Amino acid sequence: MPRGRVVRRDANWWAPLNTAYRQFMKANGAKPDRAWLESWFEQHAAATWPNGDQPSVQHAWDHCKCLRTLDQARDYFRQYRARKKDEREAHRDDGTPAGSASSQPPRMHTSHDGSAVEVRVPSQAPERRVSVSGRRRCRSTNGSTLDEEPSPQVPAIETSGGKPSRPQRMASRRSQRSGSCTTATEQEPAAHGS
C-alpha cells in the first residue's frame, strides 16, 4: 500500500462487531469493557474477517469507543437536521442567504504573535463616511449629509504634477455621478463625530 493512502473498508465490515456491541449495550444499559471485547474477538474474529484482513484488538477497541446505540445515533441526526432546518428558515426570514458571508459569525484568526484577532467580513464592518477633502463633502453611507450648506467650490488640492491624485479624481467622479454631494469651503476635519 502506498504511503499516506487511506484504505477504505467494505460496507458493513464492522457490522458483526457493531451488532454484538449494541446488543450488549441494550441488554446491560452500559458499554461493554475491554475484557468483553477481547473474549468476543477470540470467539468471532476468524469467522467475521476470514480473509486475513482481521483488525487488532486495539483497533477494534478504538472503533468501539465511538459506537452509540441506534436510538442515540438516530436522535443525533434528527437534532442535526432540525438545527440545520431552523438555520435555513432563520436566514429565509431575514432575507440573508444561508451561505453568505454576512450570515456567518466573525472568524477568529491567530496573528503572528499568537494572539487571537477577529476578522470581520465587509458587510459586518462599521459604516464609514465618504468624502473628498478640500473639494466636496458627500453624504455618508447611511444617507445623512455632512454639510448641507452650498458654498463656492474650492479647487482640488494639487499634487506635484499639477493635477489631482488618482484617488481624488475617482472620488470626484463618484460624487458627480451620484449628485448627493454639496460643495464646501473648508477641508473636512480629520475625525468627524458620528
XYZ file of C-alpha atoms in Angstrom:
194
model
C 0.000 0.000 0.000
C 1.405 3.442 -0.944
C 2.359 5.642 1.945
C -0.301 8.149 3.054
C -3.110 6.346 1.237
C -6.248 5.536 3.224
C -7.662 2.058 2.806
C -11.447 2.037 2.830
C -13.169 -0.915 4.372
C -16.025 -2.644 2.603
C -19.546 -1.663 3.595
C -20.618 -3.471 6.775
C -17.055 -4.598 7.514
C -17.551 -3.782 11.201
C -21.258 -4.802 11.207
C -20.981 -8.072 13.228
C -18.951 -6.339 15.945
C -21.285 -3.324 15.915
C -24.342 -5.580 16.300
C -22.857 -7.572 19.190
C -21.640 -4.398 20.909
C -25.036 -2.699 20.606
C -26.863 -5.818 21.815
C -24.670 -5.798 24.925
C -25.396 -2.085 25.493
C -29.142 -2.654 25.084
C -29.196 -5.653 27.445
C -26.969 -4.153 30.158
C -27.626 -0.425 29.800
C -23.898 0.326 29.608
C -20.990 -0.080 27.242
C -19.017 -3.319 27.492
C -15.494 -3.250 28.872
C -12.317 -4.302 27.131
C -12.446 -7.812 28.637
C -15.797 -8.398 26.895
C -14.321 -7.186 23.597
C -11.281 -9.468 23.935
C -13.471 -12.526 24.618
C -15.788 -11.661 21.691
C -12.762 -11.124 19.483
C -11.294 -14.575 20.347
C -14.600 -16.305 19.578
C -15.733 -14.425 16.452
C -12.811 -12.662 14.740
C -11.759 -15.565 12.484
C -15.332 -16.086 11.217
C -16.070 -12.359 10.902
C -12.893 -11.454 8.974
C -11.809 -14.686 7.202
C -9.543 -13.154 4.536
C -6.691 -12.434 6.915
C -7.776 -8.792 6.980
C -8.508 -9.045 10.673
C -8.073 -5.913 12.799
C -6.121 -5.948 16.026
C -7.937 -5.937 19.362
C -6.691 -2.366 19.903
C -8.070 -1.264 16.520
C -11.436 -2.867 17.349
C -11.418 -1.204 20.791
C -10.739 2.199 19.227
C -13.624 1.600 16.814
C -16.000 0.549 19.604
C -15.306 3.622 21.734
C -17.132 5.689 19.100
C -20.209 3.464 18.896
C -23.569 4.638 20.195
C -26.899 2.865 20.375
C -29.043 3.107 17.260
C -31.508 5.309 19.151
C -28.701 7.693 20.157
C -27.466 7.844 16.553
C -30.996 8.481 15.227
C -31.599 11.213 17.823
C -28.283 12.866 16.990
C -29.080 13.054 13.277
C -32.669 14.195 13.917
C -31.364 17.035 16.079
C -28.719 17.868 13.478
C -31.277 18.035 10.641
C -33.686 20.088 12.798
C -30.905 22.556 13.674
C -29.939 22.948 10.009
C -33.600 23.429 9.041
C -34.004 26.128 11.723
C -30.888 27.908 10.437
C -32.196 27.844 6.849
C -35.594 29.184 7.945
C -33.992 31.925 10.048
C -31.980 33.103 7.037
C -35.054 32.955 4.825
C -36.886 35.216 7.315
C -34.167 37.875 7.461
C -33.503 37.794 3.714
C -29.891 36.724 4.102
C -28.778 33.751 2.001
C -27.706 30.911 4.290
C -24.261 30.609 2.715
C -23.446 34.309 2.505
C -20.568 35.811 4.424
C -22.854 38.145 6.354
C -24.748 35.183 7.800
C -21.589 33.753 9.348
C -20.188 34.866 12.703
C -16.868 36.747 12.646
C -13.927 34.381 12.403
C -11.054 34.398 14.838
C -7.562 34.103 13.394
C -4.208 33.979 15.096
C -1.828 36.850 14.465
C 1.913 36.392 14.060
C 2.494 36.888 17.784
C -0.055 34.176 18.669
C -2.865 36.421 19.913
C -6.425 35.995 18.605
C -7.571 38.559 16.053
C -11.192 38.986 14.959
C -11.605 39.294 11.215
C -14.810 40.950 10.043
C -16.463 40.330 6.726
C -17.003 43.600 4.800
C -20.759 43.571 5.391
C -20.145 43.484 9.150
C -17.681 46.365 9.176
C -18.937 49.613 10.723
C -20.179 52.257 8.296
C -17.598 54.754 7.064
C -18.201 58.277 5.958
C -17.278 59.052 2.372
C -15.902 62.461 1.499
C -13.323 64.259 -0.583
C -11.155 66.558 1.499
C -10.873 70.140 0.296
C -13.296 69.784 -2.589
C -16.728 68.457 -1.733
C -18.493 66.929 1.164
C -20.594 63.926 0.346
C -23.370 62.064 2.034
C -22.268 59.309 4.346
C -23.088 55.708 3.515
C -26.101 55.831 5.824
C -27.646 58.749 3.884
C -27.055 61.701 6.221
C -25.236 64.683 4.732
C -22.053 66.010 6.208
C -22.596 69.598 5.059
C -25.960 70.877 3.823
C -24.998 74.483 3.034
C -23.869 75.119 -0.553
C -20.861 77.371 -0.842
C -18.355 78.334 -3.556
C -16.330 75.436 -4.860
C -12.745 75.182 -3.656
C -10.223 73.923 -6.205
C -8.828 70.453 -5.652
C -5.536 70.117 -3.833
C -2.894 69.816 -6.486
C -0.114 67.289 -6.471
C 3.428 67.909 -7.636
C 2.404 67.096 -11.244
C -0.194 69.886 -11.297
C -3.250 67.628 -11.295
C -5.286 65.897 -8.553
C -4.187 62.468 -7.404
C -5.992 59.402 -8.741
C -7.992 58.796 -5.510
C -9.136 62.441 -5.605
C -10.189 62.129 -9.261
C -12.075 58.880 -8.625
C -13.878 60.315 -5.599
C -14.770 63.437 -7.559
C -16.241 61.344 -10.395
C -18.259 59.252 -7.953
C -19.657 62.334 -6.259
C -20.542 63.961 -9.591
C -22.368 60.827 -10.746
C -24.319 60.376 -7.520
C -25.361 64.031 -7.215
C -25.523 63.642 -3.463
C -22.658 65.978 -2.595
C -22.587 69.634 -1.726
C -19.597 71.895 -2.065
C -17.654 73.058 0.958
C -15.279 75.920 1.604
C -13.117 74.266 4.186
C -11.466 70.924 4.432
C -13.177 68.241 6.456
C -11.789 67.720 9.969
C -9.656 64.599 10.352
C -12.021 62.968 12.844
C -15.687 63.655 12.163
C -18.010 62.776 15.058
C -20.630 60.122 14.296
